[in-house]
Coordinates of C-alpha atoms in Angstrom, one line a residue:
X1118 CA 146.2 -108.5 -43.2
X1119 CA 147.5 -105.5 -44.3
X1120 CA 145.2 -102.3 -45.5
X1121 CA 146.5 -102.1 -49.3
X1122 CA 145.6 -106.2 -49.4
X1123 CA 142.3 -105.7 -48.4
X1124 CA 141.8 -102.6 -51.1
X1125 CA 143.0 -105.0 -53.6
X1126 CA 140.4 -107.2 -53.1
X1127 CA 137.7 -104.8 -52.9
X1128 CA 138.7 -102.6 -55.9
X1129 CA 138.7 -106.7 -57.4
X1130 CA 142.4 -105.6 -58.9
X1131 CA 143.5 -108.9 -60.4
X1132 CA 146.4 -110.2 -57.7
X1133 CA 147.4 -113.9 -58.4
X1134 CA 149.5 -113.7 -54.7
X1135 CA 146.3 -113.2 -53.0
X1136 CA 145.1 -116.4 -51.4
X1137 CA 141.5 -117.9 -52.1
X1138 CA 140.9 -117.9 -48.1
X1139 CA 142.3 -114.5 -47.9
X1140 CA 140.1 -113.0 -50.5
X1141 CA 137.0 -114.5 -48.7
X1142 CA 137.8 -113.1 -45.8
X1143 CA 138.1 -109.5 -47.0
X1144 CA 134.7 -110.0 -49.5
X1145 CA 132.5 -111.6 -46.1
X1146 CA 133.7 -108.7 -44.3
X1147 CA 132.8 -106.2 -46.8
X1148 CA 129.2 -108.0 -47.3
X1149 CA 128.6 -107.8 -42.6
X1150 CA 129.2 -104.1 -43.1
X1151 CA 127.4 -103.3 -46.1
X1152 CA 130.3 -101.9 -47.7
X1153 CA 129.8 -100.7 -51.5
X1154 CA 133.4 -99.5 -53.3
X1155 CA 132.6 -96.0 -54.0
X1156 CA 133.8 -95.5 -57.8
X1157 CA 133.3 -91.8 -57.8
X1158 CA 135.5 -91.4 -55.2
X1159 CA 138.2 -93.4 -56.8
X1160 CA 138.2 -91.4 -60.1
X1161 CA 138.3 -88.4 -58.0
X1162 CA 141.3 -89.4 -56.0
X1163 CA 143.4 -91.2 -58.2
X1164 CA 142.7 -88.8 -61.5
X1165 CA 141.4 -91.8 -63.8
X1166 CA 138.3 -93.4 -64.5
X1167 CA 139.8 -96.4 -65.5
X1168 CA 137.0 -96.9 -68.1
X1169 CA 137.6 -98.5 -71.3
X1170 CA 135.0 -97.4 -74.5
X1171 CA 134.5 -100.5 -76.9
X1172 CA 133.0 -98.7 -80.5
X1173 CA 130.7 -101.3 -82.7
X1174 CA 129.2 -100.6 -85.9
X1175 CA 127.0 -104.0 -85.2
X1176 CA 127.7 -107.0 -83.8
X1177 CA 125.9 -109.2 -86.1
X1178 CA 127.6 -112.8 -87.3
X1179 CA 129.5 -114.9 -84.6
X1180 CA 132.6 -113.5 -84.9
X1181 CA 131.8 -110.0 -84.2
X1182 CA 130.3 -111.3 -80.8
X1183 CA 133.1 -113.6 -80.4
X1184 CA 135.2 -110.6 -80.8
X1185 CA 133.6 -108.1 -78.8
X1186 CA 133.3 -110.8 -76.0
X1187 CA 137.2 -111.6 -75.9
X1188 CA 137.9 -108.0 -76.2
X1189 CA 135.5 -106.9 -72.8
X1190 CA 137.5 -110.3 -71.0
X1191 CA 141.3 -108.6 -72.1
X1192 CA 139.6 -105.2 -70.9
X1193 CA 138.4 -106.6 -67.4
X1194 CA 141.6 -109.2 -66.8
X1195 CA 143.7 -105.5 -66.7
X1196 CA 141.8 -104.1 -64.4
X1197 CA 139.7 -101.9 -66.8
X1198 CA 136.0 -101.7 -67.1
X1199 CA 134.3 -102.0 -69.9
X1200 CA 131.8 -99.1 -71.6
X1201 CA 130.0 -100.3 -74.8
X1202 CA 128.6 -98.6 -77.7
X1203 CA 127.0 -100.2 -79.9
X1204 CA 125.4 -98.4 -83.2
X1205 CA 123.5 -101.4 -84.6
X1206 CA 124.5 -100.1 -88.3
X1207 CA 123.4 -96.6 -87.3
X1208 CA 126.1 -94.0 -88.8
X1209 CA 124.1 -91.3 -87.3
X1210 CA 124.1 -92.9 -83.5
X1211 CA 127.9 -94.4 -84.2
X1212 CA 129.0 -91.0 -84.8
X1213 CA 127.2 -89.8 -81.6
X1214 CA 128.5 -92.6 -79.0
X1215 CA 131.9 -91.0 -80.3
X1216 CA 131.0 -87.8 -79.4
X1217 CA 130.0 -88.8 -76.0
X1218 CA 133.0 -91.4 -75.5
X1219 CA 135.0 -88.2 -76.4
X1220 CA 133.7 -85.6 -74.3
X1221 CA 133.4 -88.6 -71.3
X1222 CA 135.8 -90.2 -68.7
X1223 CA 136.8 -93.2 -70.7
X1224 CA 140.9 -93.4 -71.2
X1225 CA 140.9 -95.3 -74.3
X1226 CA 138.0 -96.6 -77.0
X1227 CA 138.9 -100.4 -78.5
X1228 CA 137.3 -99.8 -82.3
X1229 CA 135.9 -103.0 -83.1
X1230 CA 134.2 -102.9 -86.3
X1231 CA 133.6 -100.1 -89.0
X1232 CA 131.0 -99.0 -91.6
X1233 CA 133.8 -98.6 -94.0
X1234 CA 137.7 -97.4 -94.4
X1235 CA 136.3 -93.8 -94.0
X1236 CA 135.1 -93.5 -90.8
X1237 CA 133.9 -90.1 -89.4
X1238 CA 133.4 -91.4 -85.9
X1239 CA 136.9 -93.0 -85.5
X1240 CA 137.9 -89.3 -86.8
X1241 CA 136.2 -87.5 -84.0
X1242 CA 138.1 -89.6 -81.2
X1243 CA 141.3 -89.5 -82.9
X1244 CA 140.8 -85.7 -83.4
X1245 CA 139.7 -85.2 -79.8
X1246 CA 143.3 -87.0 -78.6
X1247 CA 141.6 -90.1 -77.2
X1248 CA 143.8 -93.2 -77.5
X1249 CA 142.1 -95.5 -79.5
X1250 CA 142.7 -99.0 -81.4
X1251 CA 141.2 -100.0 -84.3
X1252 CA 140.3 -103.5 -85.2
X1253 CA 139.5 -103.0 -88.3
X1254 CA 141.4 -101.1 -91.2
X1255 CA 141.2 -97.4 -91.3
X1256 CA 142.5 -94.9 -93.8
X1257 CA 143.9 -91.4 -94.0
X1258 CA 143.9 -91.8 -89.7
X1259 CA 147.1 -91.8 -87.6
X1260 CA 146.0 -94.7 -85.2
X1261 CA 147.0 -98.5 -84.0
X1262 CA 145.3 -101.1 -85.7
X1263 CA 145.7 -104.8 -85.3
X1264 CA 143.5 -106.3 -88.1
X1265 CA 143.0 -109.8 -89.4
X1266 CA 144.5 -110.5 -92.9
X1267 CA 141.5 -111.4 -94.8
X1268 CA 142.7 -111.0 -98.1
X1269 CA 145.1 -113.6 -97.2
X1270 CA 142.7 -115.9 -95.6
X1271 CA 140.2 -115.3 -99.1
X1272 CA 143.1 -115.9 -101.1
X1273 CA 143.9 -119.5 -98.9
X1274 CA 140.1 -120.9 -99.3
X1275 CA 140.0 -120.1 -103.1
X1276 CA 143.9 -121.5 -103.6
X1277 CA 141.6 -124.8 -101.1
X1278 CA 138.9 -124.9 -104.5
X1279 CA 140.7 -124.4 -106.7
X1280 CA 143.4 -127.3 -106.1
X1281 CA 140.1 -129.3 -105.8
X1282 CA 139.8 -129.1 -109.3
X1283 CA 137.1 -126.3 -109.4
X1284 CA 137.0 -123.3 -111.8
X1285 CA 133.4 -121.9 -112.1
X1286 CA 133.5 -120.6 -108.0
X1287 CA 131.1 -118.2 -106.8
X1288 CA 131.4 -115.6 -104.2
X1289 CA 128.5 -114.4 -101.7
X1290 CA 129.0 -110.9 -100.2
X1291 CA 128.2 -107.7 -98.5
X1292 CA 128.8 -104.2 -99.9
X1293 CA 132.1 -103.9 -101.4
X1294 CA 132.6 -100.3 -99.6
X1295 CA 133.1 -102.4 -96.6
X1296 CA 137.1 -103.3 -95.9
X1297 CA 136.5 -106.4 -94.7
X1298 CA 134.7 -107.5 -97.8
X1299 CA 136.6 -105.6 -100.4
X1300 CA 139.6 -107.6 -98.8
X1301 CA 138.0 -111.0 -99.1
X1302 CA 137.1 -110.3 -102.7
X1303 CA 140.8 -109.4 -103.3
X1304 CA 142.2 -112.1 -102.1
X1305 CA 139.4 -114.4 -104.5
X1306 CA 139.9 -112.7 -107.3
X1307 CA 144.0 -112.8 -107.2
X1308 CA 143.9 -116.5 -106.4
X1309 CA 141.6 -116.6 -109.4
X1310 CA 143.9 -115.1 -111.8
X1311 CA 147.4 -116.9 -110.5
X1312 CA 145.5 -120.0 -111.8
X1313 CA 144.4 -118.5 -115.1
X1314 CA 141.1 -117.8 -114.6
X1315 CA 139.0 -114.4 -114.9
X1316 CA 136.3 -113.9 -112.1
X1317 CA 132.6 -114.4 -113.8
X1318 CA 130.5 -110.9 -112.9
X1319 CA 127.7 -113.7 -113.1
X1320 CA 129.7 -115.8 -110.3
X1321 CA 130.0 -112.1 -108.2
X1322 CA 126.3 -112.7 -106.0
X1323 CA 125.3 -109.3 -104.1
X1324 CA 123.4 -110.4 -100.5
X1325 CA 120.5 -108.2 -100.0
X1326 CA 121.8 -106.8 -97.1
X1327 CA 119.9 -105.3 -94.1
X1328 CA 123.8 -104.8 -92.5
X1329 CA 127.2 -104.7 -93.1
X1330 CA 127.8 -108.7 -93.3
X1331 CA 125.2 -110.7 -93.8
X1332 CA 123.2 -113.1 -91.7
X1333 CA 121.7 -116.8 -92.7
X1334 CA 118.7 -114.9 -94.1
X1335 CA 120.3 -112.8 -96.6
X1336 CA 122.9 -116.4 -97.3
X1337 CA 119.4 -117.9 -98.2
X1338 CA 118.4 -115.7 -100.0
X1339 CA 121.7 -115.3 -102.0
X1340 CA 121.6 -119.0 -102.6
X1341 CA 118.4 -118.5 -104.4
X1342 CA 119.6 -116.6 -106.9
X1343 CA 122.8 -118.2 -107.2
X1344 CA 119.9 -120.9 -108.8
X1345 CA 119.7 -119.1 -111.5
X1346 CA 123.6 -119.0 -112.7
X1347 CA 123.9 -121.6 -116.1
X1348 CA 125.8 -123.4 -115.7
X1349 CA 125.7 -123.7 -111.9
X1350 CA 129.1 -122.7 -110.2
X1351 CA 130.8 -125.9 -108.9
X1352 CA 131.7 -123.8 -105.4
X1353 CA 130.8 -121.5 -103.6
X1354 CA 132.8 -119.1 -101.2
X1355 CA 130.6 -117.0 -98.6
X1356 CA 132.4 -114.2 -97.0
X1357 CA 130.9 -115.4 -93.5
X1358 CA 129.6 -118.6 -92.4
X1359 CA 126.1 -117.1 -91.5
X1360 CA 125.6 -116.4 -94.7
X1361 CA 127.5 -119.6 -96.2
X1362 CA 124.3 -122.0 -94.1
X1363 CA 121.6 -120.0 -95.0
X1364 CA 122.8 -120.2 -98.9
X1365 CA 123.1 -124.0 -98.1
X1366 CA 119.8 -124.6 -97.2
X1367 CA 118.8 -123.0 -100.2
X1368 CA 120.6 -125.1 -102.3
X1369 CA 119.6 -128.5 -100.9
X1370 CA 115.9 -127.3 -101.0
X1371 CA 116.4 -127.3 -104.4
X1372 CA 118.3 -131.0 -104.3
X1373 CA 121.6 -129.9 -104.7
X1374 CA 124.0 -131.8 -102.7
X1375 CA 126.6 -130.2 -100.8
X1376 CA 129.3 -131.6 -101.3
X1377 CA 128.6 -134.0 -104.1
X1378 CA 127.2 -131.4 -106.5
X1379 CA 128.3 -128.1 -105.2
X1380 CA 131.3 -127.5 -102.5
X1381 CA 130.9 -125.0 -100.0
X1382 CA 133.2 -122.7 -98.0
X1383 CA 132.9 -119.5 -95.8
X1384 CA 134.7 -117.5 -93.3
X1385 CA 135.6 -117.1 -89.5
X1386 CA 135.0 -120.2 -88.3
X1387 CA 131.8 -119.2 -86.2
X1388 CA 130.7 -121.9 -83.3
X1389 CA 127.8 -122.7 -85.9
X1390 CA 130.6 -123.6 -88.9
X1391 CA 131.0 -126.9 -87.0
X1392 CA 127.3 -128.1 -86.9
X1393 CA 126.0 -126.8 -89.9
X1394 CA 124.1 -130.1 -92.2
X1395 CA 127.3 -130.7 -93.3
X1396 CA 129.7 -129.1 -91.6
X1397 CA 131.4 -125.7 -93.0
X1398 CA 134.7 -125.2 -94.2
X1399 CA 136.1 -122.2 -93.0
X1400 CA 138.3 -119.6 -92.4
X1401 CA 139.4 -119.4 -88.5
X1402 CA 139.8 -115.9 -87.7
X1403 CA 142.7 -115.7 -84.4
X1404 CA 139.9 -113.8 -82.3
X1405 CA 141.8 -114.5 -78.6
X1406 CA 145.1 -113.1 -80.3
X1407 CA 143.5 -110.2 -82.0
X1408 CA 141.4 -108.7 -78.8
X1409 CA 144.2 -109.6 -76.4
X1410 CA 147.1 -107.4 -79.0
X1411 CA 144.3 -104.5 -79.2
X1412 CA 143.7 -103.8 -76.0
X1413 CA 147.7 -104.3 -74.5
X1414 CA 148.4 -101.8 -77.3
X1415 CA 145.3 -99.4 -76.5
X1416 CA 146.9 -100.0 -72.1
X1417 CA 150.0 -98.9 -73.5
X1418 CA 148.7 -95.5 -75.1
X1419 CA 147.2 -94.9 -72.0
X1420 CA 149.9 -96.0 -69.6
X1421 CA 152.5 -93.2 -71.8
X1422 CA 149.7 -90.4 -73.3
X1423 CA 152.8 -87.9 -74.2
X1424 CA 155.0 -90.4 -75.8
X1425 CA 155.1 -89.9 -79.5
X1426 CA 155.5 -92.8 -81.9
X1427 CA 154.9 -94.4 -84.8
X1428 CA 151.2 -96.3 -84.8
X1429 CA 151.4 -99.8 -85.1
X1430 CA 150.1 -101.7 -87.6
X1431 CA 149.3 -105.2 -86.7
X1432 CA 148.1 -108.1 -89.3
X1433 CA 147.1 -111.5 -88.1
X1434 CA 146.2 -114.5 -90.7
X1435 CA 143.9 -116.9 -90.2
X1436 CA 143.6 -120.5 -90.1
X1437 CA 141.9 -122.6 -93.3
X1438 CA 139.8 -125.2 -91.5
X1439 CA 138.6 -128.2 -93.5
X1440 CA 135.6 -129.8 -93.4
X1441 CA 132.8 -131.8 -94.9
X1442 CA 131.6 -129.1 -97.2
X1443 CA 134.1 -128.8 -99.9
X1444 CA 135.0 -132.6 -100.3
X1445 CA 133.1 -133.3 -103.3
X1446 CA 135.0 -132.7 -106.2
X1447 CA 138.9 -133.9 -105.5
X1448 CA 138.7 -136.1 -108.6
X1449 CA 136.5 -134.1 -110.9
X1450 CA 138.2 -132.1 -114.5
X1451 CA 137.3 -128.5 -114.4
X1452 CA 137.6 -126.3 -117.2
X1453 CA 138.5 -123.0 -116.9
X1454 CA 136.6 -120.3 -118.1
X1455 CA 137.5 -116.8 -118.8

């Protein structure tokens, strides 16, 4: 066995031509002789920390874990570790973990969620030259992003209701501020209009929001008020599936059936959509594609640091899933109200 094999193995570089029995060997050797890889020394010798920083405004609702989880597994699979900050909807601490990622070792920082379009801790890193990627859209910043077309997605569920027959549709969401919201209502309210029909201010319910998104609290809590719209809405889009089954528990308290009386339908197809009470129509965001485009664009910034080119601007549509939840009104005449 030759001297590079064995520092493969204990560096754990990913080698597919490394044999099982081979890798054993080196790892049952290293364990006899107490032998700890000595990172430090690494760094020092080879000029790289081969550290990758992963920025979250929160990581509340499935699909921000989902994300975050997929992203750390692309990060580790090319030979990268992973270095998370996570600012729990803190502005003041986000902007401070991009301080330090800046003035640290890391090579690159994967951005994977933002308080908003204006982001003064994605400024800091861009300003201090660290490669970064943004998963979420940015503005007025010269960076890659590779972001999920949710206006598209919003516009695909409503299109779903609508050609259902339903008119009077309600939408549940977070601050508009946010671009991922502001880009789900978009899409609602332009499928809206290509059918005729104005969006109801009435229809428009606010979640009391603790975060960003929204959690099956606030989606209960939503649904309560959304008791008080006359006449009900016949459906209701959710701009996540948290809050889409906590505002359908709070309808069927009150003995409205979903589907039969009202249909339902949220966004990213989180592992709970599936086994809600009646499971959740959905919008499927492609989370694998997404984390593994982000980081192989974030390796190549790092791989070429003095090359200049264009950033990259990456848009990814997700899937409508159907399911139980919006069945109920295929037959039923709606009018249209403006």
């Amino acid at each position: 066995m030759g001297v590079a094999t064995a520092s493969r193995v204990l560096r754990g570089d990913p080698q597919p031509l490394i044999g099982v029995k081979t890798r054993e060997r080196v790892l049952d050797a290293a364990r006899r002789l107490k032998y700890r890889h000595n990172l430090q020394a690494r760094q020092l010798r080879t000029g790289r920390s081969e550290v990758v920083g992963i920025l979250a405004w929160g990581l509340s609702g499935g699909v921000n874990l989902a994300r975050y989880q997929a992203v750390e597994r692309a990060i580790r699979a090319g030979g990268y570790r992973a270095l998370m900050g996570h600012a729990a909807g803190d502005e003041e601490l986000r902007l401070q973990l991009a301080k330090e990622f800046a003035s640290s070792a890391v090579e690159g920082v994967i951005v994977l969620n933002t308080g908003g379009a204006h982001d003064a801790a994605v400024q800091v890193l861009v300003e201090r030259g660290v490669p970064i990627v943004s998963m979420e859209p940015l503005e007025g910043l010269s960076a890659d992003v590779v972001t999920v077309d949710r206006r598209a997605g919003a516009h695909l569920v409503t299109k779903h209701l609508l050609e259902l027959g339903h008119r009077r549709i309600a939408f549940l969401c977070g601050k508009l501020t946010v671009p991922a919201n502001a880009e789900r209502f978009q899409g609602y309210r332009e499928a809206l209009g290509e059918h005729g029909c104005s969006p109801d201010e009435a229809l428009l319910v606010r979640i009391a929001r603790s975060d960003t998104w929204g959690h099956y609290g606030q989606g209960y809590e939503a649904g309560q008020r959304l008791l008080a719209v006359r006449p009900l809405p016949t459906a209701v889009f959710c701009n996540n599936d948290e809050v889409a089954i906590g505002a359908m528990r709070s309808l069927g308290e009150a003995g409205i059936r979903i589907p039969e009386d009202v249909a339902m339908a949220g966004f990213d197809d989180a592992e709970a959509a599936a086994y809600a009470p009646v499971p959740l129509t959905t919008l499927a965001q492609p989370v694998q594609e997404q984390a593994a485009r982000a980081v192989s664009l974030l390796f190549e910034r790092i791989a070429k640091p003095d090359e200049e080119r264009q950033p990259h601007a990456i848009r990814l549509t997700p899937r409508l899933v159907v399911r139980a939840s919006c069945g109920a009104a295929a037959g039923r005449k709606r009018i249209c109200e403006h």
